[in-house]
JSON list of C-alpha atoms and ligand atoms in Angstrom, two decimals:
[
{"chain": "O", "resi": 500, "resn": "UNK", "atom": "CA", "xyz": [-67.37, -108.18, 43.69]},
{"chain": "O", "resi": 501, "resn": "UNK", "atom": "CA", "xyz": [-68.69, -105.18, 41.77]},
{"chain": "O", "resi": 502, "resn": "UNK", "atom": "CA", "xyz": [-71.05, -102.49, 43.01]},
{"chain": "O", "resi": 503, "resn": "UNK", "atom": "CA", "xyz": [-73.87, -100.50, 41.39]},
{"chain": "O", "resi": 504, "resn": "UNK", "atom": "CA", "xyz": [-71.33, -98.25, 39.66]},
{"chain": "O", "resi": 505, "resn": "UNK", "atom": "CA", "xyz": [-69.92, -101.29, 37.91]},
{"chain": "O", "resi": 506, "resn": "UNK", "atom": "CA", "xyz": [-73.38, -102.27, 36.71]},
{"chain": "O", "resi": 507, "resn": "UNK", "atom": "CA", "xyz": [-74.06, -98.84, 35.19]},
{"chain": "O", "resi": 508, "resn": "UNK", "atom": "CA", "xyz": [-70.66, -98.66, 33.51]},
{"chain": "O", "resi": 509, "resn": "UNK", "atom": "CA", "xyz": [-70.87, -102.19, 32.14]},
{"chain": "O", "resi": 510, "resn": "UNK", "atom": "CA", "xyz": [-74.48, -101.74, 31.00]},
{"chain": "O", "resi": 511, "resn": "UNK", "atom": "CA", "xyz": [-73.53, -98.56, 29.12]},
{"chain": "O", "resi": 512, "resn": "UNK", "atom": "CA", "xyz": [-70.63, -100.32, 27.42]},
{"chain": "O", "resi": 513, "resn": "UNK", "atom": "CA", "xyz": [-72.68, -103.41, 26.59]},
{"chain": "O", "resi": 514, "resn": "UNK", "atom": "CA", "xyz": [-75.57, -101.36, 25.18]},
{"chain": "O", "resi": 515, "resn": "UNK", "atom": "CA", "xyz": [-73.41, -99.45, 22.69]},
{"chain": "O", "resi": 516, "resn": "UNK", "atom": "CA", "xyz": [-70.83, -102.12, 21.84]},
{"chain": "O", "resi": 517, "resn": "UNK", "atom": "CA", "xyz": [-72.86, -103.68, 18.96]},
{"chain": "O", "resi": 518, "resn": "UNK", "atom": "CA", "xyz": [-73.24, -100.26, 17.34]},
{"chain": "O", "resi": 519, "resn": "UNK", "atom": "CA", "xyz": [-69.58, -99.34, 17.82]},
{"chain": "O", "resi": 520, "resn": "UNK", "atom": "CA", "xyz": [-68.25, -102.66, 16.52]},
{"chain": "O", "resi": 521, "resn": "UNK", "atom": "CA", "xyz": [-70.86, -102.82, 13.75]},
{"chain": "O", "resi": 522, "resn": "UNK", "atom": "CA", "xyz": [-72.75, -100.01, 12.05]},
{"chain": "O", "resi": 523, "resn": "UNK", "atom": "CA", "xyz": [-70.47, -97.20, 13.23]},
{"chain": "O", "resi": 524, "resn": "UNK", "atom": "CA", "xyz": [-67.48, -98.35, 11.19]},
{"chain": "O", "resi": 525, "resn": "UNK", "atom": "CA", "xyz": [-69.43, -100.23, 8.50]},
{"chain": "O", "resi": 526, "resn": "UNK", "atom": "CA", "xyz": [-72.10, -97.65, 7.65]},
{"chain": "O", "resi": 527, "resn": "UNK", "atom": "CA", "xyz": [-72.17, -94.46, 9.70]},
{"chain": "O", "resi": 528, "resn": "UNK", "atom": "CA", "xyz": [-68.59, -93.19, 9.39]},
{"chain": "O", "resi": 529, "resn": "UNK", "atom": "CA", "xyz": [-68.24, -94.34, 5.74]},
{"chain": "O", "resi": 530, "resn": "UNK", "atom": "CA", "xyz": [-71.35, -92.23, 4.99]},
{"chain": "O", "resi": 531, "resn": "UNK", "atom": "CA", "xyz": [-69.46, -89.08, 6.06]},
{"chain": "O", "resi": 532, "resn": "UNK", "atom": "CA", "xyz": [-66.98, -88.48, 3.20]},
{"chain": "O", "resi": 533, "resn": "UNK", "atom": "CA", "xyz": [-64.58, -86.17, 5.07]},
{"chain": "O", "resi": 534, "resn": "UNK", "atom": "CA", "xyz": [-64.37, -88.43, 8.10]},
{"chain": "O", "resi": 535, "resn": "UNK", "atom": "CA", "xyz": [-64.04, -91.57, 5.98]},
{"chain": "O", "resi": 536, "resn": "UNK", "atom": "CA", "xyz": [-61.26, -90.03, 3.90]},
{"chain": "O", "resi": 537, "resn": "UNK", "atom": "CA", "xyz": [-59.35, -88.80, 6.94]},
{"chain": "O", "resi": 538, "resn": "UNK", "atom": "CA", "xyz": [-59.54, -92.17, 8.68]},
{"chain": "O", "resi": 539, "resn": "UNK", "atom": "CA", "xyz": [-58.58, -94.14, 5.59]},
{"chain": "O", "resi": 540, "resn": "UNK", "atom": "CA", "xyz": [-55.55, -91.88, 5.23]},
{"chain": "O", "resi": 541, "resn": "UNK", "atom": "CA", "xyz": [-54.34, -92.78, 8.74]},
{"chain": "O", "resi": 542, "resn": "UNK", "atom": "CA", "xyz": [-56.00, -89.96, 10.61]},
{"chain": "O", "resi": 543, "resn": "UNK", "atom": "CA", "xyz": [-55.64, -89.34, 14.33]},
{"chain": "O", "resi": 544, "resn": "UNK", "atom": "CA", "xyz": [-58.81, -89.51, 16.42]},
{"chain": "O", "resi": 545, "resn": "UNK", "atom": "CA", "xyz": [-59.51, -88.18, 19.91]},
{"chain": "O", "resi": 546, "resn": "UNK", "atom": "CA", "xyz": [-62.49, -89.97, 21.47]},
{"chain": "O", "resi": 547, "resn": "UNK", "atom": "CA", "xyz": [-63.82, -87.92, 24.39]},
{"chain": "O", "resi": 548, "resn": "UNK", "atom": "CA", "xyz": [-65.67, -89.67, 27.24]},
{"chain": "O", "resi": 549, "resn": "UNK", "atom": "CA", "xyz": [-64.67, -93.00, 25.72]},
{"chain": "O", "resi": 550, "resn": "UNK", "atom": "CA", "xyz": [-66.01, -95.21, 28.53]},
{"chain": "O", "resi": 551, "resn": "UNK", "atom": "CA", "xyz": [-64.90, -98.82, 28.15]},
{"chain": "O", "resi": 552, "resn": "UNK", "atom": "CA", "xyz": [-63.37, -98.05, 24.76]},
{"chain": "O", "resi": 553, "resn": "UNK", "atom": "CA", "xyz": [-65.64, -99.77, 22.24]},
{"chain": "O", "resi": 554, "resn": "UNK", "atom": "CA", "xyz": [-66.06, -96.74, 19.97]},
{"chain": "O", "resi": 555, "resn": "UNK", "atom": "CA", "xyz": [-62.28, -96.23, 19.77]},
{"chain": "O", "resi": 556, "resn": "UNK", "atom": "CA", "xyz": [-61.78, -99.95, 19.13]},
{"chain": "O", "resi": 557, "resn": "UNK", "atom": "CA", "xyz": [-64.54, -100.03, 16.51]},
{"chain": "O", "resi": 558, "resn": "UNK", "atom": "CA", "xyz": [-62.96, -97.13, 14.64]},
{"chain": "O", "resi": 559, "resn": "UNK", "atom": "CA", "xyz": [-59.53, -98.77, 14.73]},
{"chain": "O", "resi": 560, "resn": "UNK", "atom": "CA", "xyz": [-60.91, -102.10, 13.50]},
{"chain": "O", "resi": 561, "resn": "UNK", "atom": "CA", "xyz": [-62.79, -100.43, 10.63]},
{"chain": "O", "resi": 562, "resn": "UNK", "atom": "CA", "xyz": [-59.86, -98.19, 9.65]},
{"chain": "O", "resi": 563, "resn": "UNK", "atom": "CA", "xyz": [-56.58, -100.12, 9.94]},
{"chain": "O", "resi": 564, "resn": "UNK", "atom": "CA", "xyz": [-54.40, -97.04, 9.34]},
{"chain": "O", "resi": 565, "resn": "UNK", "atom": "CA", "xyz": [-56.08, -94.82, 11.94]},
{"chain": "O", "resi": 566, "resn": "UNK", "atom": "CA", "xyz": [-54.89, -94.22, 15.48]},
{"chain": "O", "resi": 567, "resn": "UNK", "atom": "CA", "xyz": [-57.22, -93.33, 18.36]},
{"chain": "O", "resi": 568, "resn": "UNK", "atom": "CA", "xyz": [-56.60, -91.70, 21.73]},
{"chain": "O", "resi": 569, "resn": "UNK", "atom": "CA", "xyz": [-59.49, -92.20, 24.15]},
{"chain": "O", "resi": 570, "resn": "UNK", "atom": "CA", "xyz": [-59.98, -89.91, 27.16]},
{"chain": "O", "resi": 571, "resn": "UNK", "atom": "CA", "xyz": [-62.14, -90.55, 30.21]},
{"chain": "O", "resi": 572, "resn": "UNK", "atom": "CA", "xyz": [-62.19, -89.39, 33.85]},
{"chain": "O", "resi": 573, "resn": "UNK", "atom": "CA", "xyz": [-63.31, -92.76, 35.22]},
{"chain": "O", "resi": 574, "resn": "UNK", "atom": "CA", "xyz": [-60.49, -95.09, 36.37]},
{"chain": "O", "resi": 575, "resn": "UNK", "atom": "CA", "xyz": [-62.32, -98.44, 35.93]},
{"chain": "O", "resi": 576, "resn": "UNK", "atom": "CA", "xyz": [-63.51, -97.37, 32.46]},
{"chain": "O", "resi": 577, "resn": "UNK", "atom": "CA", "xyz": [-59.98, -96.59, 31.32]},
{"chain": "O", "resi": 578, "resn": "UNK", "atom": "CA", "xyz": [-58.65, -99.86, 32.76]},
{"chain": "O", "resi": 579, "resn": "UNK", "atom": "CA", "xyz": [-61.40, -101.84, 31.00]},
{"chain": "O", "resi": 580, "resn": "UNK", "atom": "CA", "xyz": [-60.82, -99.92, 27.76]},
{"chain": "O", "resi": 581, "resn": "UNK", "atom": "CA", "xyz": [-57.10, -100.79, 27.75]},
{"chain": "O", "resi": 582, "resn": "UNK", "atom": "CA", "xyz": [-57.91, -104.44, 28.37]},
{"chain": "O", "resi": 583, "resn": "UNK", "atom": "CA", "xyz": [-60.52, -104.49, 25.59]},
{"chain": "O", "resi": 584, "resn": "UNK", "atom": "CA", "xyz": [-58.15, -102.86, 23.09]},
{"chain": "O", "resi": 585, "resn": "UNK", "atom": "CA", "xyz": [-55.41, -105.40, 23.84]},
{"chain": "O", "resi": 586, "resn": "UNK", "atom": "CA", "xyz": [-57.87, -108.29, 23.50]},
{"chain": "O", "resi": 587, "resn": "UNK", "atom": "CA", "xyz": [-59.15, -106.87, 20.20]},
{"chain": "O", "resi": 588, "resn": "UNK", "atom": "CA", "xyz": [-55.58, -106.72, 18.88]},
{"chain": "O", "resi": 589, "resn": "UNK", "atom": "CA", "xyz": [-55.50, -102.94, 18.40]},
{"chain": "O", "resi": 590, "resn": "UNK", "atom": "CA", "xyz": [-53.54, -101.97, 21.52]},
{"chain": "O", "resi": 591, "resn": "UNK", "atom": "CA", "xyz": [-50.74, -100.58, 19.35]},
{"chain": "O", "resi": 592, "resn": "UNK", "atom": "CA", "xyz": [-53.02, -98.01, 17.68]},
{"chain": "O", "resi": 593, "resn": "UNK", "atom": "CA", "xyz": [-55.56, -97.29, 20.42]},
{"chain": "O", "resi": 594, "resn": "UNK", "atom": "CA", "xyz": [-54.46, -95.70, 23.66]},
{"chain": "O", "resi": 595, "resn": "UNK", "atom": "CA", "xyz": [-56.51, -94.60, 26.63]},
{"chain": "O", "resi": 596, "resn": "UNK", "atom": "CA", "xyz": [-55.75, -91.81, 29.02]},
{"chain": "O", "resi": 597, "resn": "UNK", "atom": "CA", "xyz": [-57.26, -90.95, 32.37]},
{"chain": "O", "resi": 598, "resn": "UNK", "atom": "CA", "xyz": [-58.07, -87.27, 31.95]},
{"chain": "O", "resi": 599, "resn": "UNK", "atom": "CA", "xyz": [-60.73, -84.62, 32.29]},
{"chain": "O", "resi": 600, "resn": "UNK", "atom": "CA", "xyz": [-61.35, -83.88, 28.64]},
{"chain": "O", "resi": 601, "resn": "UNK", "atom": "CA", "xyz": [-61.69, -80.17, 29.43]},
{"chain": "O", "resi": 602, "resn": "UNK", "atom": "CA", "xyz": [-57.99, -80.00, 30.24]},
{"chain": "O", "resi": 603, "resn": "UNK", "atom": "CA", "xyz": [-56.45, -82.11, 27.49]},
{"chain": "O", "resi": 604, "resn": "UNK", "atom": "CA", "xyz": [-53.99, -79.75, 25.85]},
{"chain": "O", "resi": 605, "resn": "UNK", "atom": "CA", "xyz": [-52.99, -81.11, 22.44]},
{"chain": "O", "resi": 606, "resn": "UNK", "atom": "CA", "xyz": [-54.31, -78.30, 20.33]},
{"chain": "O", "resi": 607, "resn": "UNK", "atom": "CA", "xyz": [-54.75, -79.14, 16.67]},
{"chain": "O", "resi": 608, "resn": "UNK", "atom": "CA", "xyz": [-53.34, -82.64, 17.03]},
{"chain": "O", "resi": 609, "resn": "UNK", "atom": "CA", "xyz": [-56.39, -84.51, 15.79]},
{"chain": "O", "resi": 610, "resn": "UNK", "atom": "CA", "xyz": [-58.09, -84.99, 12.42]},
{"chain": "O", "resi": 611, "resn": "UNK", "atom": "CA", "xyz": [-61.33, -86.21, 13.98]},
{"chain": "O", "resi": 612, "resn": "UNK", "atom": "CA", "xyz": [-62.58, -85.48, 17.51]},
{"chain": "O", "resi": 613, "resn": "UNK", "atom": "CA", "xyz": [-65.56, -87.52, 18.68]},
{"chain": "O", "resi": 614, "resn": "UNK", "atom": "CA", "xyz": [-67.92, -87.62, 21.66]},
{"chain": "O", "resi": 615, "resn": "UNK", "atom": "CA", "xyz": [-70.29, -90.59, 21.63]},
{"chain": "O", "resi": 616, "resn": "UNK", "atom": "CA", "xyz": [-73.37, -90.42, 23.88]},
{"chain": "O", "resi": 617, "resn": "UNK", "atom": "CA", "xyz": [-71.46, -88.33, 26.36]},
{"chain": "O", "resi": 618, "resn": "UNK", "atom": "CA", "xyz": [-72.14, -84.59, 26.05]},
{"chain": "O", "resi": 619, "resn": "UNK", "atom": "CA", "xyz": [-75.56, -84.73, 27.74]},
{"chain": "O", "resi": 620, "resn": "UNK", "atom": "CA", "xyz": [-73.98, -86.39, 30.80]},
{"chain": "O", "resi": 621, "resn": "UNK", "atom": "CA", "xyz": [-71.37, -83.71, 31.39]},
{"chain": "O", "resi": 622, "resn": "UNK", "atom": "CA", "xyz": [-71.82, -81.24, 34.23]},
{"chain": "O", "resi": 623, "resn": "UNK", "atom": "CA", "xyz": [-69.86, -78.67, 32.22]},
{"chain": "O", "resi": 624, "resn": "UNK", "atom": "CA", "xyz": [-70.43, -79.48, 28.55]},
{"chain": "O", "resi": 625, "resn": "UNK", "atom": "CA", "xyz": [-69.20, -76.13, 27.25]},
{"chain": "O", "resi": 626, "resn": "UNK", "atom": "CA", "xyz": [-65.74, -76.61, 28.78]},
{"chain": "O", "resi": 627, "resn": "UNK", "atom": "CA", "xyz": [-65.42, -80.03, 27.12]},
{"chain": "O", "resi": 628, "resn": "UNK", "atom": "CA", "xyz": [-66.73, -78.76, 23.77]},
{"chain": "O", "resi": 629, "resn": "UNK", "atom": "CA", "xyz": [-64.19, -75.90, 23.91]},
{"chain": "O", "resi": 630, "resn": "UNK", "atom": "CA", "xyz": [-61.44, -78.47, 24.42]},
{"chain": "O", "resi": 631, "resn": "UNK", "atom": "CA", "xyz": [-62.75, -80.55, 21.51]},
{"chain": "O", "resi": 632, "resn": "UNK", "atom": "CA", "xyz": [-62.64, -77.43, 19.32]},
{"chain": "O", "resi": 633, "resn": "UNK", "atom": "CA", "xyz": [-59.01, -76.82, 20.30]},
{"chain": "O", "resi": 634, "resn": "UNK", "atom": "CA", "xyz": [-58.02, -80.46, 19.79]},
{"chain": "O", "resi": 635, "resn": "UNK", "atom": "CA", "xyz": [-59.44, -80.36, 16.25]},
{"chain": "O", "resi": 636, "resn": "UNK", "atom": "CA", "xyz": [-57.72, -77.07, 15.42]},
{"chain": "O", "resi": 637, "resn": "UNK", "atom": "CA", "xyz": [-58.46, -75.32, 12.13]},
{"chain": "O", "resi": 638, "resn": "UNK", "atom": "CA", "xyz": [-58.86, -78.43, 10.00]},
{"chain": "O", "resi": 639, "resn": "UNK", "atom": "CA", "xyz": [-60.18, -81.19, 12.28]},
{"chain": "O", "resi": 640, "resn": "UNK", "atom": "CA", "xyz": [-63.71, -82.59, 12.17]},
{"chain": "O", "resi": 641, "resn": "UNK", "atom": "CA", "xyz": [-65.72, -82.50, 15.41]},
{"chain": "O", "resi": 642, "resn": "UNK", "atom": "CA", "xyz": [-68.36, -85.25, 15.56]},
{"chain": "O", "resi": 643, "resn": "UNK", "atom": "CA", "xyz": [-70.95, -85.64, 18.31]},
{"chain": "O", "resi": 644, "resn": "UNK", "atom": "CA", "xyz": [-73.37, -88.55, 18.63]},
{"chain": "O", "resi": 645, "resn": "UNK", "atom": "CA", "xyz": [-76.21, -88.06, 21.08]},
{"chain": "O", "resi": 646, "resn": "UNK", "atom": "CA", "xyz": [-79.81, -89.09, 21.56]},
{"chain": "O", "resi": 647, "resn": "UNK", "atom": "CA", "xyz": [-82.28, -88.80, 18.66]},
{"chain": "O", "resi": 648, "resn": "UNK", "atom": "CA", "xyz": [-84.92, -87.10, 20.82]},
{"chain": "O", "resi": 649, "resn": "UNK", "atom": "CA", "xyz": [-87.59, -84.86, 19.31]},
{"chain": "O", "resi": 650, "resn": "UNK", "atom": "CA", "xyz": [-86.53, -81.40, 18.20]},
{"chain": "O", "resi": 651, "resn": "UNK", "atom": "CA", "xyz": [-89.15, -79.82, 20.47]},
{"chain": "O", "resi": 652, "resn": "UNK", "atom": "CA", "xyz": [-91.12, -81.03, 23.46]},
{"chain": "O", "resi": 653, "resn": "UNK", "atom": "CA", "xyz": [-94.55, -82.46, 22.82]},
{"chain": "O", "resi": 654, "resn": "UNK", "atom": "CA", "xyz": [-96.84, -84.68, 24.86]},
{"chain": "O", "resi": 655, "resn": "UNK", "atom": "CA", "xyz": [-97.18, -87.57, 24.59]},
{"chain": "O", "resi": 656, "resn": "UNK", "atom": "CA", "xyz": [-93.65, -88.05, 23.25]},
{"chain": "O", "resi": 657, "resn": "UNK", "atom": "CA", "xyz": [-92.66, -90.84, 20.89]},
{"chain": "O", "resi": 658, "resn": "UNK", "atom": "CA", "xyz": [-90.99, -94.06, 22.08]},
{"chain": "O", "resi": 659, "resn": "UNK", "atom": "CA", "xyz": [-87.43, -92.69, 21.94]},
{"chain": "O", "resi": 660, "resn": "UNK", "atom": "CA", "xyz": [-88.46, -89.57, 23.83]},
{"chain": "O", "resi": 661, "resn": "UNK", "atom": "CA", "xyz": [-90.13, -91.60, 26.59]},
{"chain": "O", "resi": 662, "resn": "UNK", "atom": "CA", "xyz": [-87.22, -94.00, 26.88]},
{"chain": "O", "resi": 663, "resn": "UNK", "atom": "CA", "xyz": [-84.75, -91.13, 27.15]},
{"chain": "O", "resi": 664, "resn": "UNK", "atom": "CA", "xyz": [-86.79, -89.32, 29.80]},
{"chain": "O", "resi": 665, "resn": "UNK", "atom": "CA", "xyz": [-86.73, -92.60, 31.75]},
{"chain": "O", "resi": 666, "resn": "UNK", "atom": "CA", "xyz": [-82.93, -92.81, 31.46]},
{"chain": "O", "resi": 667, "resn": "UNK", "atom": "CA", "xyz": [-82.68, -89.16, 32.38]},
{"chain": "O", "resi": 668, "resn": "UNK", "atom": "CA", "xyz": [-84.64, -89.41, 35.61]},
{"chain": "O", "resi": 669, "resn": "UNK", "atom": "CA", "xyz": [-83.10, -92.72, 36.66]},
{"chain": "O", "resi": 670, "resn": "UNK", "atom": "CA", "xyz": [-79.49, -92.03, 35.71]},
{"chain": "O", "resi": 671, "resn": "UNK", "atom": "CA", "xyz": [-78.11, -89.25, 33.47]},
{"chain": "O", "resi": 672, "resn": "UNK", "atom": "CA", "xyz": [-79.63, -86.17, 35.08]},
{"chain": "O", "resi": 673, "resn": "UNK", "atom": "CA", "xyz": [-78.56, -87.29, 38.56]},
{"chain": "O", "resi": 674, "resn": "UNK", "atom": "CA", "xyz": [-75.12, -88.19, 37.24]},
{"chain": "O", "resi": 675, "resn": "UNK", "atom": "CA", "xyz": [-74.73, -84.79, 35.59]},
{"chain": "O", "resi": 676, "resn": "UNK", "atom": "CA", "xyz": [-75.81, -83.00, 38.76]},
{"chain": "O", "resi": 677, "resn": "UNK", "atom": "CA", "xyz": [-73.36, -84.93, 40.94]},
{"chain": "O", "resi": 678, "resn": "UNK", "atom": "CA", "xyz": [-70.63, -82.34, 40.34]},
{"chain": "O", "resi": 679, "resn": "UNK", "atom": "CA", "xyz": [-71.48, -78.65, 40.71]},
{"chain": "O", "resi": 680, "resn": "UNK", "atom": "CA", "xyz": [-71.77, -76.23, 39.01]},
{"chain": "O", "resi": 681, "resn": "UNK", "atom": "CA", "xyz": [-73.71, -78.22, 36.45]},
{"chain": "O", "resi": 682, "resn": "UNK", "atom": "CA", "xyz": [-75.66, -77.43, 33.28]},
{"chain": "O", "resi": 683, "resn": "UNK", "atom": "CA", "xyz": [-78.13, -80.13, 34.40]},
{"chain": "O", "resi": 684, "resn": "UNK", "atom": "CA", "xyz": [-78.79, -81.26, 30.84]},
{"chain": "O", "resi": 685, "resn": "UNK", "atom": "CA", "xyz": [-80.13, -84.81, 31.25]},
{"chain": "O", "resi": 686, "resn": "UNK", "atom": "CA", "xyz": [-80.59, -87.41, 28.52]},
{"chain": "O", "resi": 687, "resn": "UNK", "atom": "CA", "xyz": [-83.14, -85.38, 26.53]},
{"chain": "O", "resi": 688, "resn": "UNK", "atom": "CA", "xyz": [-80.66, -83.01, 24.90]},
{"chain": "O", "resi": 689, "resn": "UNK", "atom": "CA", "xyz": [-82.37, -81.46, 21.89]},
{"chain": "O", "resi": 690, "resn": "UNK", "atom": "CA", "xyz": [-80.45, -80.07, 18.88]},
{"chain": "O", "resi": 691, "resn": "UNK", "atom": "CA", "xyz": [-81.08, -76.48, 20.00]},
{"chain": "O", "resi": 692, "resn": "UNK", "atom": "CA", "xyz": [-79.50, -77.19, 23.38]},
{"chain": "O", "resi": 693, "resn": "UNK", "atom": "CA", "xyz": [-76.39, -78.66, 21.79]},
{"chain": "O", "resi": 694, "resn": "UNK", "atom": "CA", "xyz": [-76.29, -75.71, 19.36]},
{"chain": "O", "resi": 695, "resn": "UNK", "atom": "CA", "xyz": [-76.32, -73.30, 22.32]},
{"chain": "O", "resi": 696, "resn": "UNK", "atom": "CA", "xyz": [-73.51, -75.17, 24.07]},
{"chain": "O", "resi": 697, "resn": "UNK", "atom": "CA", "xyz": [-71.52, -75.31, 20.83]},
{"chain": "O", "resi": 698, "resn": "UNK", "atom": "CA", "xyz": [-71.82, -71.56, 20.27]},
{"chain": "O", "resi": 699, "resn": "UNK", "atom": "CA", "xyz": [-70.81, -70.86, 23.86]},
{"chain": "O", "resi": 700, "resn": "UNK", "atom": "CA", "xyz": [-67.77, -73.07, 23.24]},
{"chain": "O", "resi": 701, "resn": "UNK", "atom": "CA", "xyz": [-66.74, -70.95, 20.24]},
{"chain": "O", "resi": 702, "resn": "UNK", "atom": "CA", "xyz": [-68.19, -72.97, 17.35]},
{"chain": "O", "resi": 703, "resn": "UNK", "atom": "CA", "xyz": [-70.16, -70.96, 14.81]},
{"chain": "O", "resi": 704, "resn": "UNK", "atom": "CA", "xyz": [-72.88, -73.61, 14.36]},
{"chain": "O", "resi": 705, "resn": "UNK", "atom": "CA", "xyz": [-73.72, -77.27, 14.11]},
{"chain": "O", "resi": 706, "resn": "UNK", "atom": "CA", "xyz": [-74.96, -79.43, 11.28]},
{"chain": "O", "resi": 707, "resn": "UNK", "atom": "CA", "xyz": [-77.25, -82.44, 11.76]},
{"chain": "O", "resi": 708, "resn": "UNK", "atom": "CA", "xyz": [-75.65, -85.18, 9.68]},
{"chain": "O", "resi": 709, "resn": "UNK", "atom": "CA", "xyz": [-77.61, -87.54, 7.41]},
{"chain": "O", "resi": 710, "resn": "UNK", "atom": "CA", "xyz": [-76.74, -90.65, 9.42]},
{"chain": "O", "resi": 711, "resn": "UNK", "atom": "CA", "xyz": [-79.51, -93.21, 9.52]},
{"chain": "O", "resi": 712, "resn": "UNK", "atom": "CA", "xyz": [-79.84, -94.47, 13.11]},
{"chain": "O", "resi": 713, "resn": "UNK", "atom": "CA", "xyz": [-83.00, -95.10, 15.14]},
{"chain": "O", "resi": 714, "resn": "UNK", "atom": "CA", "xyz": [-81.62, -93.95, 18.49]},
{"chain": "O", "resi": 715, "resn": "UNK", "atom": "CA", "xyz": [-78.81, -91.55, 17.80]},
{"chain": "O", "resi": 716, "resn": "UNK", "atom": "CA", "xyz": [-78.44, -88.25, 15.99]},
{"chain": "O", "resi": 717, "resn": "UNK", "atom": "CA", "xyz": [-75.01, -87.33, 14.59]},
{"chain": "O", "resi": 718, "resn": "UNK", "atom": "CA", "xyz": [-73.81, -83.74, 14.56]},
{"chain": "O", "resi": 719, "resn": "UNK", "atom": "CA", "xyz": [-70.86, -81.93, 13.06]},
{"chain": "O", "resi": 720, "resn": "UNK", "atom": "CA", "xyz": [-69.78, -78.91, 15.07]},
{"chain": "O", "resi": 721, "resn": "UNK", "atom": "CA", "xyz": [-68.47, -76.22, 12.76]},
{"chain": "O", "resi": 722, "resn": "UNK", "atom": "CA", "xyz": [-65.99, -73.38, 13.03]},
{"chain": "E", "resi": 1656, "resn": "LIG", "atom": "C1", "xyz": [-72.64, -92.17, 29.07]},
{"chain": "E", "resi": 1656, "resn": "LIG", "atom": "S1", "xyz": [-70.94, -92.52, 29.16]},
{"chain": "E", "resi": 1656, "resn": "LIG", "atom": "C2", "xyz": [-70.54, -92.82, 27.45]},
{"chain": "E", "resi": 1656, "resn": "LIG", "atom": "C3", "xyz": [-69.39, -93.74, 27.29]},
{"chain": "E", "resi": 1656, "resn": "LIG", "atom": "C4", "xyz": [-69.10, -94.14, 25.83]},
{"chain": "E", "resi": 1656, "resn": "LIG", "atom": "N1", "xyz": [-68.77, -93.01, 25.01]},
{"chain": "E", "resi": 1656, "resn": "LIG", "atom": "C5", "xyz": [-70.26, -94.91, 25.25]},
{"chain": "E", "resi": 1656, "resn": "LIG", "atom": "O1", "xyz": [-70.94, -94.40, 24.35]},
{"chain": "E", "resi": 1656, "resn": "LIG", "atom": "O2", "xyz": [-70.51, -96.02, 25.71]},
{"chain": "E", "resi": 1656, "resn": "LIG", "atom": "C6", "xyz": [-70.17, -90.93, 29.45]},
{"chain": "E", "resi": 1656, "resn": "LIG", "atom": "C7", "xyz": [-68.69, -91.04, 29.74]},
{"chain": "E", "resi": 1656, "resn": "LIG", "atom": "O3", "xyz": [-68.15, -89.73, 29.89]},
{"chain": "E", "resi": 1656, "resn": "LIG", "atom": "C8", "xyz": [-67.15, -89.78, 30.90]},
{"chain": "E", "resi": 1656, "resn": "LIG", "atom": "N2", "xyz": [-66.89, -88.42, 31.38]},
{"chain": "E", "resi": 1656, "resn": "LIG", "atom": "C9", "xyz": [-67.68, -87.63, 32.14]},
{"chain": "E", "resi": 1656, "resn": "LIG", "atom": "N3", "xyz": [-67.10, -86.42, 32.33]},
{"chain": "E", "resi": 1656, "resn": "LIG", "atom": "C10", "xyz": [-65.92, -86.45, 31.66]},
{"chain": "E", "resi": 1656, "resn": "LIG", "atom": "C11", "xyz": [-64.88, -85.51, 31.47]},
{"chain": "E", "resi": 1656, "resn": "LIG", "atom": "N4", "xyz": [-64.93, -84.28, 32.01]},
{"chain": "E", "resi": 1656, "resn": "LIG", "atom": "N5", "xyz": [-63.81, -85.87, 30.71]},
{"chain": "E", "resi": 1656, "resn": "LIG", "atom": "C12", "xyz": [-63.75, -87.10, 30.16]},
{"chain": "E", "resi": 1656, "resn": "LIG", "atom": "N6", "xyz": [-64.70, -88.04, 30.30]},
{"chain": "E", "resi": 1656, "resn": "LIG", "atom": "C13", "xyz": [-65.78, -87.71, 31.04]},
{"chain": "E", "resi": 1656, "resn": "LIG", "atom": "C14", "xyz": [-67.75, -90.73, 31.93]},
{"chain": "E", "resi": 1656, "resn": "LIG", "atom": "O4", "xyz": [-66.79, -91.24, 32.83]},
{"chain": "E", "resi": 1656, "resn": "LIG", "atom": "C15", "xyz": [-68.36, -91.79, 31.03]},
{"chain": "E", "resi": 1656, "resn": "LIG", "atom": "O5", "xyz": [-67.47, -92.83, 30.75]}
]
């Protein structure tokens, strides 16, 4: 029988699975020419904080020549991700590894490095972003998807802002603070906060990408 941890993990996976198996590979990634081209050409992807694996599987299903390595620190997530990839018939091109993303040392191995709805949860986001920068090397594309919250605080916030503050108080902020030292970001991570983390990780800047999604904002981290 599962516990509350199972519920949170499974709810996270179930909430994002339609996006990852649908619009991500059908609309969002094809709208980014450099990413689309790299994946069509059989690019290698590192998916950081991959959870139960649906983003990695969605990318592999949409791009039959691409290979994806997913990394996550959570044992049950990695086990579920491997099972899901096998059931989806992409187990030969999608592999999952139990690892703290901050210490994955395959510098420059990847054409595209992704983190889907994950950076705001991390106690030490700068360490993970530094690793993503190394994994992408000189030529790789670093793609972050996180919440489409307002660019600045205002009250009352819009519906997305209110929903994300709810998630933050009930789940993400506590989760992020469960391992110290922690940046204590919470779900409401605004573009300026991610820009600050990215610069501390060695990137020169970030670009907000023109991806049309009600809940998520897509960023390219540059340099
Ligand atoms: C909110 S979940 C997102 C999961 C998935 N990307 C999705 O969108 O459904 C954040 C994930 O990051 C993982 N995680 C947290 N710290 C990590 C670290 N240092 N290295 C790798 N994964 C990490 C968690 O175990 C969790 O699966």
